[in-house]
Coordinates of N, CA, C and O in Angstrom, one line a residue:
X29 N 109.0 83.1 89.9 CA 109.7 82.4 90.9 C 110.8 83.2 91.7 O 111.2 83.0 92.8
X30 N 111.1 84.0 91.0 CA 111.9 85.2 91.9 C 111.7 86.5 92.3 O 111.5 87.3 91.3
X31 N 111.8 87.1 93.5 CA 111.4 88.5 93.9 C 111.6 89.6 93.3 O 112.6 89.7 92.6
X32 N 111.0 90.3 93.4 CA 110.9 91.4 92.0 C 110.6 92.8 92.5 O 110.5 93.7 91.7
X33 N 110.3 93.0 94.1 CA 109.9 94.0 94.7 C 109.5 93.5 96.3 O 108.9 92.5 96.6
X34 N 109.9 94.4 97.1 CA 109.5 94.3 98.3 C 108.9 95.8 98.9 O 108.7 96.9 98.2
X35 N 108.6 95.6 100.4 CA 108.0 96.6 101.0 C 107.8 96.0 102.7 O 107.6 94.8 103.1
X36 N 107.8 97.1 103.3 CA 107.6 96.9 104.7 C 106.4 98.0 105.0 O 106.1 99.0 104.4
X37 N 105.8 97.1 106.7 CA 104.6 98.1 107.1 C 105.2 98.0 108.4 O 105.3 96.8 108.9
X38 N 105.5 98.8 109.0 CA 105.8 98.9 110.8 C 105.0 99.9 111.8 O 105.1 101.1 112.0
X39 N 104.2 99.1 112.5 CA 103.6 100.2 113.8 C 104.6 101.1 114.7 O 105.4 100.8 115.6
X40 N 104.3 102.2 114.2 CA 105.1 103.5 114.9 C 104.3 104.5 115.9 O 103.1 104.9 115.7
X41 N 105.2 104.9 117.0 CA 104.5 105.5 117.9 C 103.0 106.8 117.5 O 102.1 107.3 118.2
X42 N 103.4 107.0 116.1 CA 102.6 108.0 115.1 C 101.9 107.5 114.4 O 101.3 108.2 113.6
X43 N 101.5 106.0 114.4 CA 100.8 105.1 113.6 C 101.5 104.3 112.9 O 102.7 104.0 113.1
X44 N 100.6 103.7 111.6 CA 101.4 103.1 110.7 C 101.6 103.2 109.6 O 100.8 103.5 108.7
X45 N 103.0 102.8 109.5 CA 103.9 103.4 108.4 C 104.7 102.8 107.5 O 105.8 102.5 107.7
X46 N 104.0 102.7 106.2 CA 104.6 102.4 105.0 C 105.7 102.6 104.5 O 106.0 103.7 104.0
X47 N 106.6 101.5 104.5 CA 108.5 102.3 104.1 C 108.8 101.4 103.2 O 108.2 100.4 102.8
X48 N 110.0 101.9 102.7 CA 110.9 100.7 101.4 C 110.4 99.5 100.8 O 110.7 98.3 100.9
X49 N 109.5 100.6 100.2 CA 108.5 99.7 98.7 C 109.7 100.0 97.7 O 110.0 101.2 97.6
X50 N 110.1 99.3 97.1 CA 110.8 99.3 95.8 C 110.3 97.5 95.1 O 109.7 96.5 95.3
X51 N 111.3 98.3 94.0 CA 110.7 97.2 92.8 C 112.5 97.1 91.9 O 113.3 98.0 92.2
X52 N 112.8 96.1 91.1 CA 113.9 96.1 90.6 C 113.9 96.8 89.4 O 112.7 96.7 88.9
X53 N 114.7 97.5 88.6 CA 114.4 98.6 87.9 C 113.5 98.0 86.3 O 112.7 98.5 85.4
X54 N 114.2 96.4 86.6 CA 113.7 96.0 84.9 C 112.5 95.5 85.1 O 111.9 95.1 84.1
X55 N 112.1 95.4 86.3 CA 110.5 94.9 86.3 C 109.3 96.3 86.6 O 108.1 95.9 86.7
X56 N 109.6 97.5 86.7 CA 108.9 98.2 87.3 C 108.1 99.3 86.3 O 108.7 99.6 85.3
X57 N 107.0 99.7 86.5 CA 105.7 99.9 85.3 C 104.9 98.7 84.7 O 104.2 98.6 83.6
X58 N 105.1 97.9 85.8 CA 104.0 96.7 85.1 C 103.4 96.2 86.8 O 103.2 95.1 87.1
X59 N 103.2 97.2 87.6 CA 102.1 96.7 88.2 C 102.7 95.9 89.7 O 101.9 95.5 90.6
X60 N 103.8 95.7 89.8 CA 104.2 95.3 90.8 C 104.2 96.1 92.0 O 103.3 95.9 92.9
X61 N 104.9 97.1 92.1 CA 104.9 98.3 93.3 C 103.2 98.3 93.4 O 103.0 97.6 94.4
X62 N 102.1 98.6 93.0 CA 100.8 98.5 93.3 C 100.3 97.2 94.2 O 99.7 97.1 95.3
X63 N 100.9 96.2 93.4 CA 100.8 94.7 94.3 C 101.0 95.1 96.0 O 100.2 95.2 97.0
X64 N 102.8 95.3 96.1 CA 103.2 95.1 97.1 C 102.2 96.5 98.2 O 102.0 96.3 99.4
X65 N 101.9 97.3 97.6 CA 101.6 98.3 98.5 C 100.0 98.3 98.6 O 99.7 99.1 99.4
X66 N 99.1 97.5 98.1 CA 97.8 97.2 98.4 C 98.4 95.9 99.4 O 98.1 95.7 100.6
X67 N 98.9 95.3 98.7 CA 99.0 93.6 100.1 C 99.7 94.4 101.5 O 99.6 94.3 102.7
X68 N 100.0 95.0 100.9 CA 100.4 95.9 102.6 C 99.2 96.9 103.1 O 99.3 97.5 104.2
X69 N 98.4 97.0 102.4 CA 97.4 98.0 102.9 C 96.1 97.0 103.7 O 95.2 97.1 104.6
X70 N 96.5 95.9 102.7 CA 95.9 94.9 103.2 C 95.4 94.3 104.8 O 94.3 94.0 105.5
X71 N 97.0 94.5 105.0 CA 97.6 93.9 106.2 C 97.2 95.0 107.3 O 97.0 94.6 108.5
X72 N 97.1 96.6 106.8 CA 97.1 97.3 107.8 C 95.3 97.0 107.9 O 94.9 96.5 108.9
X73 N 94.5 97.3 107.1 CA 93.3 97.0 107.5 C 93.1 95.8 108.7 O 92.3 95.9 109.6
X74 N 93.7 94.8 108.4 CA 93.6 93.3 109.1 C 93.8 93.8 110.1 O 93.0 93.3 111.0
X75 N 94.9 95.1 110.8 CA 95.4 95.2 112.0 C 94.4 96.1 112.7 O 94.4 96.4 113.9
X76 N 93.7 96.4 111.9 CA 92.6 97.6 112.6 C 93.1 99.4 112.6 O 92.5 100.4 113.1
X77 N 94.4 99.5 111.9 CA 94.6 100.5 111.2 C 93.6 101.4 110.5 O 92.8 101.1 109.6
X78 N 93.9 102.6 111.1 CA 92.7 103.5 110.4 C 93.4 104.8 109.3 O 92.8 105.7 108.6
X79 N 94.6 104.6 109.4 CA 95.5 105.2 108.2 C 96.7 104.3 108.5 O 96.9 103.4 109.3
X80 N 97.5 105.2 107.4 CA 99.0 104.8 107.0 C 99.5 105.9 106.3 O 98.9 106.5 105.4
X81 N 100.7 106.1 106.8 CA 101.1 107.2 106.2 C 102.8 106.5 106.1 O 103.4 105.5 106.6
X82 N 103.3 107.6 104.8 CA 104.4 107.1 104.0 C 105.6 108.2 104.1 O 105.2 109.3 104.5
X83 N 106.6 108.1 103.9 CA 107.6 109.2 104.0 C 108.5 108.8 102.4 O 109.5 108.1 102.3
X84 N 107.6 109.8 101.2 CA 107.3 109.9 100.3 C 108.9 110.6 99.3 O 109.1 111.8 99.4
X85 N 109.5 110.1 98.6 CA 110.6 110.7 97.7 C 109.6 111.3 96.6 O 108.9 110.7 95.8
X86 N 109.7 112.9 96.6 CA 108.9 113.8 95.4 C 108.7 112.6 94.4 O 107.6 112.1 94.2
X87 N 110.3 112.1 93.7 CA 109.7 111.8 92.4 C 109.1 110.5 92.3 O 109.3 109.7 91.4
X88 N 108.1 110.2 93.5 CA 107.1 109.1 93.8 C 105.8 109.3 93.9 O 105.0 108.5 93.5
X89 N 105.6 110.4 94.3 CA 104.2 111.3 94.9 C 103.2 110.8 93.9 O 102.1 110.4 94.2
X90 N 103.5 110.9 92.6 CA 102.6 110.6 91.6 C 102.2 109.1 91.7 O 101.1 108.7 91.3
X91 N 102.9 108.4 92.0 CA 102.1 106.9 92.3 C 101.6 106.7 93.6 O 100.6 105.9 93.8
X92 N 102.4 107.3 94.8 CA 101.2 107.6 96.1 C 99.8 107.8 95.6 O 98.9 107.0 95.7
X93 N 99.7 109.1 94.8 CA 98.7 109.6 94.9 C 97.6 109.0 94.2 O 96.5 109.3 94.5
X94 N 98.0 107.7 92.8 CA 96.6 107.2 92.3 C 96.5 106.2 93.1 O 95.7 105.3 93.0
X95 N 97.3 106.3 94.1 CA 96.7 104.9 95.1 C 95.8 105.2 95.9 O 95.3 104.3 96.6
X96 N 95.6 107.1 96.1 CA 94.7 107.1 97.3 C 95.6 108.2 98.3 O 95.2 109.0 99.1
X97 N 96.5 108.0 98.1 CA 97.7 109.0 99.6 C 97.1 110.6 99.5 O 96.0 111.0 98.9
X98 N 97.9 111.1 100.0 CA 97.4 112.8 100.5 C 98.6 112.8 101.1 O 99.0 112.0 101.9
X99 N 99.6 114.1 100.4 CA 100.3 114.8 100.7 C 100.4 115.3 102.0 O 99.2 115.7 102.2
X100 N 101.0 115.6 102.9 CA 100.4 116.7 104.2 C 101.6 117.4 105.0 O 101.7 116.8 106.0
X101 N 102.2 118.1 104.9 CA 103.5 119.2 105.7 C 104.0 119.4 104.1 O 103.8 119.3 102.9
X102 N 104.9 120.0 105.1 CA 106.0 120.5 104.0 C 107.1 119.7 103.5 O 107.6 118.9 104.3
X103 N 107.7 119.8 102.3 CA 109.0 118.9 102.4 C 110.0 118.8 102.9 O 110.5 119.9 103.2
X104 N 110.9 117.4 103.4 CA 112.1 117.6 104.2 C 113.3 116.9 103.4 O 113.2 116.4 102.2
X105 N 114.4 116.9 104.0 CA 115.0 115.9 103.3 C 115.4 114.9 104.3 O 115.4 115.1 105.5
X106 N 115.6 113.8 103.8 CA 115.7 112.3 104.6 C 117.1 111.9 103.5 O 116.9 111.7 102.3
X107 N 118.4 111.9 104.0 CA 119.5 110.8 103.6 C 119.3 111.6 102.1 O 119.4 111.0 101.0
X108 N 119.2 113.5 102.1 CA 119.9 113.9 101.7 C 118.8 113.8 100.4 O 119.5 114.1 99.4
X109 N 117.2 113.3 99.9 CA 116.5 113.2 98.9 C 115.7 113.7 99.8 O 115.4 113.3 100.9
X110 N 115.1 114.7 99.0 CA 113.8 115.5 99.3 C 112.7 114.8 99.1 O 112.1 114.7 98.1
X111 N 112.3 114.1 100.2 CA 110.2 114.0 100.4 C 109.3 114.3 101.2 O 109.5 115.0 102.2
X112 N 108.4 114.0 100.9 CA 107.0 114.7 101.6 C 106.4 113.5 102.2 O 106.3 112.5 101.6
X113 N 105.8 113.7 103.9 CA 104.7 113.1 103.8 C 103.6 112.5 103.3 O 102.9 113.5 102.9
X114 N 102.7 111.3 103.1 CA 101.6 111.1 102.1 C 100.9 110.3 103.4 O 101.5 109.5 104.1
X115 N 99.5 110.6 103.7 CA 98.7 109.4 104.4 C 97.8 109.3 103.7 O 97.5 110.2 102.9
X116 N 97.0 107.9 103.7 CA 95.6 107.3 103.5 C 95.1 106.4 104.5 O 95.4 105.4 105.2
X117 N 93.9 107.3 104.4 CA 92.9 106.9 105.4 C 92.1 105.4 104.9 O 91.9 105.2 103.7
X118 N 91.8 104.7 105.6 CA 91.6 103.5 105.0 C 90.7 103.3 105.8 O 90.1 102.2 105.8

């Protein structure tokens, strides 16, 4: 009955783009983050989206990636935490 993770999908001039998926710390490893970021992958299919790409914090990359993502540039920092690009083609 109460929220336990969210996520946004926004059309950007570069496509669309997966941002601030989080989860609350005491619910997280049981499958929620996968929820929110398939129902959002969801949503980009519905839109006729042919990727999506994410602006990825390193120590995340490992759950991008069994979802399907692909790494692609180099790392930057954003707000001073180092991440990388990830897209999936969908």
């Amino acid at each position: 009955g109460s929220p336990v993770g969210t996520g946004r999908l926004v059309e950007m001039p570069d496509g669309m783009k997966l941002g601030r998926v989080a989860v609350l710390r005491g619910h997280r490893v049981k499958g929620y983050g996968k929820l929110v970021v398939e129902w959002l992958l969801d949503r980009a299919r519905e839109s006729g989206a042919e990727s999506v790409y994410a602006n990825v914090q390193i120590s995340a990359t490992g759950f991008y990636e069994r979802l399907g993502f692909k790494p692609i540039g180099d790392e930057f920092l954003e707000a001073s935490i180092r991440h990388v690009r990830m897209v999936l083609e969908i």
